[in-house]
GROMACS .gro file of C-alpha atoms in nm:
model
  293
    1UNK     CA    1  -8.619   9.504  11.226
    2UNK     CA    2  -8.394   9.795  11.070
    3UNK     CA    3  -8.379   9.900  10.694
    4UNK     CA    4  -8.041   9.718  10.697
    5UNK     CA    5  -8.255   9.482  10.405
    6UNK     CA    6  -8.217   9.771  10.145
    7UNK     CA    7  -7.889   9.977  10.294
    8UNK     CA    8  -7.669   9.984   9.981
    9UNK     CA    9  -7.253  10.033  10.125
   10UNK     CA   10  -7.160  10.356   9.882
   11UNK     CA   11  -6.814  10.453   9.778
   12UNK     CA   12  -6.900  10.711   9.560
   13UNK     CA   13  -7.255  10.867   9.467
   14UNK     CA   14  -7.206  10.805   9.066
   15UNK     CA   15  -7.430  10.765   8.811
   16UNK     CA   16  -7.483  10.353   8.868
   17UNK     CA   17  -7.534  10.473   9.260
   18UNK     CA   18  -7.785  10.724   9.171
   19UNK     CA   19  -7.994  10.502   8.943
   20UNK     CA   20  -8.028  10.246   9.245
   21UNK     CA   21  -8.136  10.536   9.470
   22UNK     CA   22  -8.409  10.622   9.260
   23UNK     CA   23  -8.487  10.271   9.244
   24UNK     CA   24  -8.523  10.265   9.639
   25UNK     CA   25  -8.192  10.157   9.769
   26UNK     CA   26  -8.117  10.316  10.051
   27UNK     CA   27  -7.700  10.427  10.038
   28UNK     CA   28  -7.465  10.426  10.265
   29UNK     CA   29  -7.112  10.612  10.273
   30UNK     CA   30  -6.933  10.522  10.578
   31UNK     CA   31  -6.744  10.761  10.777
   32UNK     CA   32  -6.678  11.045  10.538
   33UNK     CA   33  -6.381  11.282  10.718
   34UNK     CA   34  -6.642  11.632  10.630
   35UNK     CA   35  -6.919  11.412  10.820
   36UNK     CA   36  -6.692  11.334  11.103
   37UNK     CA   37  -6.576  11.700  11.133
   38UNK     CA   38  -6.965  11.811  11.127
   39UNK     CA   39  -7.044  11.648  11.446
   40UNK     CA   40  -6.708  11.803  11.594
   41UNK     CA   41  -6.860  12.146  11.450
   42UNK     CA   42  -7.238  12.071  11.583
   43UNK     CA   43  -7.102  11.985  11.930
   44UNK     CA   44  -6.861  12.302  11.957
   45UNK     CA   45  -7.119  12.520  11.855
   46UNK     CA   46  -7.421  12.312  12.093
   47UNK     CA   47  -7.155  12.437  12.374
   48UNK     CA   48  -7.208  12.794  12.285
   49UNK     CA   49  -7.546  12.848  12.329
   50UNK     CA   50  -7.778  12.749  12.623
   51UNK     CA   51  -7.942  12.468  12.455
   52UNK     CA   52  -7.965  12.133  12.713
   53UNK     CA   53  -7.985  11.880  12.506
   54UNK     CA   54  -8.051  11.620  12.827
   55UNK     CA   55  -8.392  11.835  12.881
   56UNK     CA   56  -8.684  11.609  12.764
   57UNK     CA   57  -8.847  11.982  12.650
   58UNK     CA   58  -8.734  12.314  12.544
   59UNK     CA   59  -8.870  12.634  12.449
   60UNK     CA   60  -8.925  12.618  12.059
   61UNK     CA   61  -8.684  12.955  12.059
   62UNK     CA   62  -8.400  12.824  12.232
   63UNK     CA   63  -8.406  12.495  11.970
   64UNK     CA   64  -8.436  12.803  11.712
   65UNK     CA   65  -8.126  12.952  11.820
   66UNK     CA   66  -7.912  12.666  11.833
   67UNK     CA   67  -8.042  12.545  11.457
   68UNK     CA   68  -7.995  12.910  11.350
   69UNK     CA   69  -7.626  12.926  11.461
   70UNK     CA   70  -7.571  12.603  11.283
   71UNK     CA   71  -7.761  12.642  10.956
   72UNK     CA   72  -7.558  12.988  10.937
   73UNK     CA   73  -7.218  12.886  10.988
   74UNK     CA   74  -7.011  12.936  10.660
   75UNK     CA   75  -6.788  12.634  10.822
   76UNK     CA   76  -7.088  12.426  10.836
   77UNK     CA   77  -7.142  12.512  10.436
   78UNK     CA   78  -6.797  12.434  10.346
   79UNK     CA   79  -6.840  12.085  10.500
   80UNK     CA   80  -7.087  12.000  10.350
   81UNK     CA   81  -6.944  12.129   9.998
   82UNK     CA   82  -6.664  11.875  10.140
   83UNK     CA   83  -6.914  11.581  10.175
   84UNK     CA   84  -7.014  11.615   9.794
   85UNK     CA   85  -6.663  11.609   9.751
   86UNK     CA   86  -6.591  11.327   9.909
   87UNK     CA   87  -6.901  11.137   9.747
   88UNK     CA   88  -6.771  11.213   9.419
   89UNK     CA   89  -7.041  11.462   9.291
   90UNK     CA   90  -6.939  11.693   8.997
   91UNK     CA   91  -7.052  12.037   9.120
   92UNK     CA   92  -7.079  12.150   8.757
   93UNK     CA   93  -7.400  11.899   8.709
   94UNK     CA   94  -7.477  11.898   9.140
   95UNK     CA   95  -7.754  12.166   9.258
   96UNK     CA   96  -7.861  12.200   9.653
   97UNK     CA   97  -8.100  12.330   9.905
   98UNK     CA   98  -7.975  12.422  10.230
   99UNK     CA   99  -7.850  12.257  10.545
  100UNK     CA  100  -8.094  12.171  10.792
  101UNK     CA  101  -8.034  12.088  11.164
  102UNK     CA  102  -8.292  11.837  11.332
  103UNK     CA  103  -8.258  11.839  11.699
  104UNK     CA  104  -8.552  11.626  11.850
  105UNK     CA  105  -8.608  11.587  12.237
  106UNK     CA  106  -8.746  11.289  12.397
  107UNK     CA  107  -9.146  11.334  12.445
  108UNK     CA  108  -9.182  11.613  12.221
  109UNK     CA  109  -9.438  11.426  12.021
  110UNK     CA  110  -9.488  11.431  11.613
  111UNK     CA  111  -9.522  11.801  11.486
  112UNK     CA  112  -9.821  11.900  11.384
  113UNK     CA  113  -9.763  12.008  11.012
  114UNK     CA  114 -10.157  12.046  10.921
  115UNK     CA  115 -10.167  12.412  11.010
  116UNK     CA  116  -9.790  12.686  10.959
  117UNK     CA  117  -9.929  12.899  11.170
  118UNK     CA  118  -9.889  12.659  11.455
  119UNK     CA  119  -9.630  12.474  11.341
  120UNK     CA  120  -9.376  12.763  11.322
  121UNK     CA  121  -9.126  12.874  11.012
  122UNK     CA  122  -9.133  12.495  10.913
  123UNK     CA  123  -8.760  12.535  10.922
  124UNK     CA  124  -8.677  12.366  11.271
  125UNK     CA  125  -8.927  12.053  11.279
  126UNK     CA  126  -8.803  11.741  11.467
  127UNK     CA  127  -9.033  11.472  11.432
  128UNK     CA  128  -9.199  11.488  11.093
  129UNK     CA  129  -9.504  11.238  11.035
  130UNK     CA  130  -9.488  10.980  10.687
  131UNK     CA  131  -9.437  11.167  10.337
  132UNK     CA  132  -9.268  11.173  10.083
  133UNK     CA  133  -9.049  11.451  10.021
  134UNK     CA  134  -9.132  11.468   9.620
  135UNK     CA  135  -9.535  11.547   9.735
  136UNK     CA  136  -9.422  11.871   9.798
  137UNK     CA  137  -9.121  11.905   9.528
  138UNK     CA  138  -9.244  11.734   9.208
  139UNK     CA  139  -8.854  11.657   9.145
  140UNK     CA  140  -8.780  11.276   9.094
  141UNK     CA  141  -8.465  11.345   9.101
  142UNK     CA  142  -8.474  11.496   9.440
  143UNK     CA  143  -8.152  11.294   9.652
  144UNK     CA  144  -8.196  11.324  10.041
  145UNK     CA  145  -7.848  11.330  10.239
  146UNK     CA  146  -7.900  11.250  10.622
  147UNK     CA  147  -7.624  11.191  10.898
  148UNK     CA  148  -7.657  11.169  11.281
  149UNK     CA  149  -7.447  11.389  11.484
  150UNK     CA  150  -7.457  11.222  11.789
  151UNK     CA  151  -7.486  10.816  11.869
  152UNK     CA  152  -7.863  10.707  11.765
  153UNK     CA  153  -8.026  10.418  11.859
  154UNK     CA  154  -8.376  10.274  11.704
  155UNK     CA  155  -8.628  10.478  11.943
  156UNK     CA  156  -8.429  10.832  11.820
  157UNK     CA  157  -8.364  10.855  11.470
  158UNK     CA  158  -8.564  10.817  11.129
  159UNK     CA  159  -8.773  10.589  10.942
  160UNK     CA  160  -8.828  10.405  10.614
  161UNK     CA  161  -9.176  10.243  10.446
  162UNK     CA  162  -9.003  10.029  10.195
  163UNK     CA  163  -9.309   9.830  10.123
  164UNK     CA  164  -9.502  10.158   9.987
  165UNK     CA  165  -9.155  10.355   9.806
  166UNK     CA  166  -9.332  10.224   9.463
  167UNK     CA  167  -9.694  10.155   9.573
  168UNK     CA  168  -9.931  10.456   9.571
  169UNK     CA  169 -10.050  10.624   9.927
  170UNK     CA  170 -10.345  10.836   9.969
  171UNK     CA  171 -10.232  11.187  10.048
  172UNK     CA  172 -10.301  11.582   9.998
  173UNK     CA  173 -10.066  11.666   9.762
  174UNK     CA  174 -10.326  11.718   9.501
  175UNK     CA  175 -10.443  12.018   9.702
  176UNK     CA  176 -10.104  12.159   9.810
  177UNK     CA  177  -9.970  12.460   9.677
  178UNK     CA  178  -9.610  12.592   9.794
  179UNK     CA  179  -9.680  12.921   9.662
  180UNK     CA  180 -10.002  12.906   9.861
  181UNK     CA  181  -9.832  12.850  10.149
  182UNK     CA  182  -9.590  13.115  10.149
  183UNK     CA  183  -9.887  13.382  10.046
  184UNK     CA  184 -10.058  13.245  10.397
  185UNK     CA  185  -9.742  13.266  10.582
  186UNK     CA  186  -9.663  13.632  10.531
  187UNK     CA  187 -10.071  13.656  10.593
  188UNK     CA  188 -10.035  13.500  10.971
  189UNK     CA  189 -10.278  13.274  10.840
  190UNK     CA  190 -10.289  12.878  10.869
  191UNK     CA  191 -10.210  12.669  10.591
  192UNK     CA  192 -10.049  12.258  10.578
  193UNK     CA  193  -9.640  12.295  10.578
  194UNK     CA  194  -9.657  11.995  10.351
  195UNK     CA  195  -9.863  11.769  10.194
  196UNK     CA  196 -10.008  11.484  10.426
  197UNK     CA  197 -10.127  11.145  10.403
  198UNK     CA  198 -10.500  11.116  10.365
  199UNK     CA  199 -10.645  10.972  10.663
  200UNK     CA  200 -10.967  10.956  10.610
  201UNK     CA  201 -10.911  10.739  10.247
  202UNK     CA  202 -10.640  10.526  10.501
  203UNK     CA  203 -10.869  10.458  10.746
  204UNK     CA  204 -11.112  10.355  10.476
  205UNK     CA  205 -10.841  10.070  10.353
  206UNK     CA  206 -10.742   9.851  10.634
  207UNK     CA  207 -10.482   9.678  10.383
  208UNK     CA  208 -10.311  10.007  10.337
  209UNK     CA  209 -10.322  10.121  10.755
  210UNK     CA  210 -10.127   9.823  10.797
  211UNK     CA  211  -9.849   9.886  10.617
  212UNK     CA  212  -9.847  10.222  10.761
  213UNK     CA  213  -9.847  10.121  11.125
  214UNK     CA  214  -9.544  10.143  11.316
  215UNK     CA  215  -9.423   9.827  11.302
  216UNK     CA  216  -9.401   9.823  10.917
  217UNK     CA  217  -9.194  10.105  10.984
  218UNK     CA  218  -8.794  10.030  10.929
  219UNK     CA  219  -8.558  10.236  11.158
  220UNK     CA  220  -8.215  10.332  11.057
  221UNK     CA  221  -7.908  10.271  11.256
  222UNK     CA  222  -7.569  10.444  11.122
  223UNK     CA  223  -7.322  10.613  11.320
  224UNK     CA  224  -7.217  10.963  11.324
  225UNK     CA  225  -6.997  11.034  11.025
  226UNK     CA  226  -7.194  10.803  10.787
  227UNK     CA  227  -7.400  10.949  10.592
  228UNK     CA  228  -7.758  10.795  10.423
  229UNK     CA  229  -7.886  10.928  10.089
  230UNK     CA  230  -8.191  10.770   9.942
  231UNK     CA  231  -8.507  10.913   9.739
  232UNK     CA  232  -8.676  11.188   9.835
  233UNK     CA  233  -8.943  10.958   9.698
  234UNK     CA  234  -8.966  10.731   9.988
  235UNK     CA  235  -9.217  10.742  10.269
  236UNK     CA  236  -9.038  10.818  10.572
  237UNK     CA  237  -9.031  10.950  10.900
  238UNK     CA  238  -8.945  10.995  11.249
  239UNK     CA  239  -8.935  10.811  11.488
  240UNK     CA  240  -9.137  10.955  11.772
  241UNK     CA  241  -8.864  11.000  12.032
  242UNK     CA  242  -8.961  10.838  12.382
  243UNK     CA  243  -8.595  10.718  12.489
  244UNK     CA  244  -8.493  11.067  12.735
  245UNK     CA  245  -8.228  11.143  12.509
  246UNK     CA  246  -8.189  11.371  12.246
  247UNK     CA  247  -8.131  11.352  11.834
  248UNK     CA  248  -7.932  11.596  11.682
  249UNK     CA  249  -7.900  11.518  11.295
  250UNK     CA  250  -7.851  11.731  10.993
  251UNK     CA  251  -7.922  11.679  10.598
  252UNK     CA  252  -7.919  11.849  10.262
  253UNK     CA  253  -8.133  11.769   9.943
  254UNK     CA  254  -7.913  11.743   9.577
  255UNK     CA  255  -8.037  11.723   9.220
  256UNK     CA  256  -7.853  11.626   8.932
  257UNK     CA  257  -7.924  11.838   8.650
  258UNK     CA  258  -7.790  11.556   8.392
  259UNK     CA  259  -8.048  11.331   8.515
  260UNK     CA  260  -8.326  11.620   8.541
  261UNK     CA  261  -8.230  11.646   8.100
  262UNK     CA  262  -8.240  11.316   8.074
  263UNK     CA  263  -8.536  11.209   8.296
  264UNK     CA  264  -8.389  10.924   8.507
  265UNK     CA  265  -8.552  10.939   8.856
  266UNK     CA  266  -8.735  10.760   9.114
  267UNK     CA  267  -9.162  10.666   9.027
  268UNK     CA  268  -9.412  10.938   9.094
  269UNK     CA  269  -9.645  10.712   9.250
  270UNK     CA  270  -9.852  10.986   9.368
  271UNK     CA  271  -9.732  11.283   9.395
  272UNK     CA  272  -9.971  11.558   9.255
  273UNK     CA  273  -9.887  11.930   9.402
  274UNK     CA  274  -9.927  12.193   9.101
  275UNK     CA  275  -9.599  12.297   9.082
  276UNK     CA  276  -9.241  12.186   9.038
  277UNK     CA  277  -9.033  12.458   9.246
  278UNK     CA  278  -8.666  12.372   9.059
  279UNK     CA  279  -8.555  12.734   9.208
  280UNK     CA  280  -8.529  12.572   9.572
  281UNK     CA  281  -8.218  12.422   9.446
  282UNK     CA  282  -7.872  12.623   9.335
  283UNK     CA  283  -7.543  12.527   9.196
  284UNK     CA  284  -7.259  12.398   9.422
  285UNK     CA  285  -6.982  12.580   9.277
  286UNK     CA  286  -7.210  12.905   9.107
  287UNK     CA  287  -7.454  12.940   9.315
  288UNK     CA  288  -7.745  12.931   8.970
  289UNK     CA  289  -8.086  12.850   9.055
  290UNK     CA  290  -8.176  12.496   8.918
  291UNK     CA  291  -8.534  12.668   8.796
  292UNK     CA  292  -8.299  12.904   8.545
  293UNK     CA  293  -8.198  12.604   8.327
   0.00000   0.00000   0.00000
C-alpha cells in the first residue's frame, strides 16, 4: 500500500494548500516544466563525472563528487527558483535552504546517523532512518519539496508514517543540539547528525514498534517531474534500497515567513531540540537570513 490515501493533486502551493500540508496532506504538483528540466540537468551532469549509477556500491567520494557538481550548479539554483515559480510562491514572504542531491545505490544499507564522525559531512546521506525533520529544526512551518530524477518504483524511493504525523514518538531530540554538533564536527569528534528515535523507550511499547515496522510504512510513487511537498513534521524515511538499481532524487526545504508571524504550522508532537536555527533558511529573491526577522 502507497501514501496515495493522503496525496493531495496541487496546482498551486497557496495559503489553503499550505494549511493542509501542515495538517498532513501530502501534495502533489504534477509535472512542473523546472522539475522536468532538473532531471534533464541531473542526467547531463551524471554523464560528466565517473559516477556508475548501475554499481550496487561506490566509493562515498565519487557519490561526493557527483552531489557536489549538482548542489553547485547555478543552473540547478535557477530551477529550482523556477519550481517556486511555478508553484505560485511569493518570494517576498518564501525563505529556503539549499538543494540537496540523494543518490542511493541498491544494498547500501540505512546510514548510520548516531555518530558525524562516521557518517561523513551529513550532506550526501541516501537512506535516512524515521524522523521528523522539525526534531532537528524546531520550525512548524518547515515545507519539504522532494522530486525523483529518474523512474522510482516502491523498493527505491521514500517513505511516509501517516499513522504517527500527529501522535507523539519517542526520540532524542531533547538531547540534540545543532550547535553541538557543529562544535564536534570541526573537533573530529563523534556526535548524532540528527535527532533519532528512541529505541530503547520503542522497544519498551510494543503498540508503538508496530506502527513503526515496515509495513506501516507508506511508499511514494510519483514520476520524475512531479514534485511532493509535505511537513517537515512527518515521520519519514527511506526506503532501504534492495532492487539493483539506483535513486537519484533531489529536494529543498521552504518557510513562509507570513505563517512563521502568524503561527500557522503543522503540531509539535515532540519535537524538543534547544534551539530554533531560523538562519538555515534565506530569502528567494534577497538572499536575508530568515533568523534576521
Amino acid at each position: 500500500m502507497t501514501i496515495a490515501q493522503r496525496l493531495v493533486e496541487c496546482g498551486r502551493l497557496d495559503a489553503a494548500a499550505r494549511l493542509r500540508a501542515y495538517a498532513g496532506d501530502v501534495l502533489v504538483l504534477r509535472g512542473l516544466p523546472s522539475a522536468l528540466e532538473l532531471c534533464r540537468v541531473f542526467k547531463s551532469l551524471r554523464r560528466g563525472t565517473d559516477f556508475d549509477c548501475d554499481a550496487s556500491e561506490t566509493a562515498f567520494e565519487e557519490r561526493e563528487r557527483l552531489c557536489r557538481a549538482f548542489e553547485r550548479d547555478d543552473g540547478v539554483a535557477r530551477l529550482f527558483r523556477g519550481v517556486f515559480d511555478e508553484a505560485g510562491m511569493d518570494g517576498t514572504s518564501t525563505y529556503w535552504d539549499r538543494p540537496r542531491l540523494r543518490v542511493q545505490q541498491s544494498g547500501s544499507g540505512v546510514d548510520d546517523v548516531s555518530n558525524s564522525k562516521l557518517f561523513g559531512t551529513g550532506k550526501y546521506s541516501s537512506t535516512l532512518p524515521p524522523h521528523r525533520d522539525t526534531w532537528a529544526s524546531n520550525t512548524m512551518q518547515q515545507l519539504n519539496w522532494w522530486m525523483p530524477l529518474d523512474a522510482i518504483d516502491e523498493g527505491r524511493t521514500m517513505c511516509f508514517f501517516p499513522d504517527l504525523f500527529d501522535r507523539p514518538v519517542p526520540n532524542t531530540s531533547r538531547g540534540w543540539d545543532f550547535e553541538e554538533l557543529r562544535s564536534k564536527r570541526r573537533e573530529g569528534l563523534p556526535y548524532p547528525q540528527l535527532p533519532e528515535l528512541d529505541r530503547d523507550a520503542i522497544d519498551r511499547d510494543k503498540g508503538m514498534a508496530e506502527l513503526l515496522s515496515p509495513s506501516r510504512a507508506r511508499p511514494l510513487l510519483v514520476d520524475p517531474g512531479d514534485v511532493v511537498v509535505f511537513s517537515g513534521a512527518h515521520l519519514h524515511s527511506s526506503v532501504v534500497n534492495t532492487t539493483g538499481k539506483t535513486r537519484c532524487s533531489c529536494e529543498i526545504r521552504s518557510v513562509d515567513a507570513g505563517d512563521l508571524r502568524e503561527g500557522a504550522g503543522a503540531p509539535n508532537v515532540d519535537g524538543e531540540a534547544c534551539r530554533v536555527p531560523l538562519h538555515w533558511f534565506s530569502n528567494v529573491d534577497t538572499n536575508e537570513k530568515l533568523g534576521s526577522l
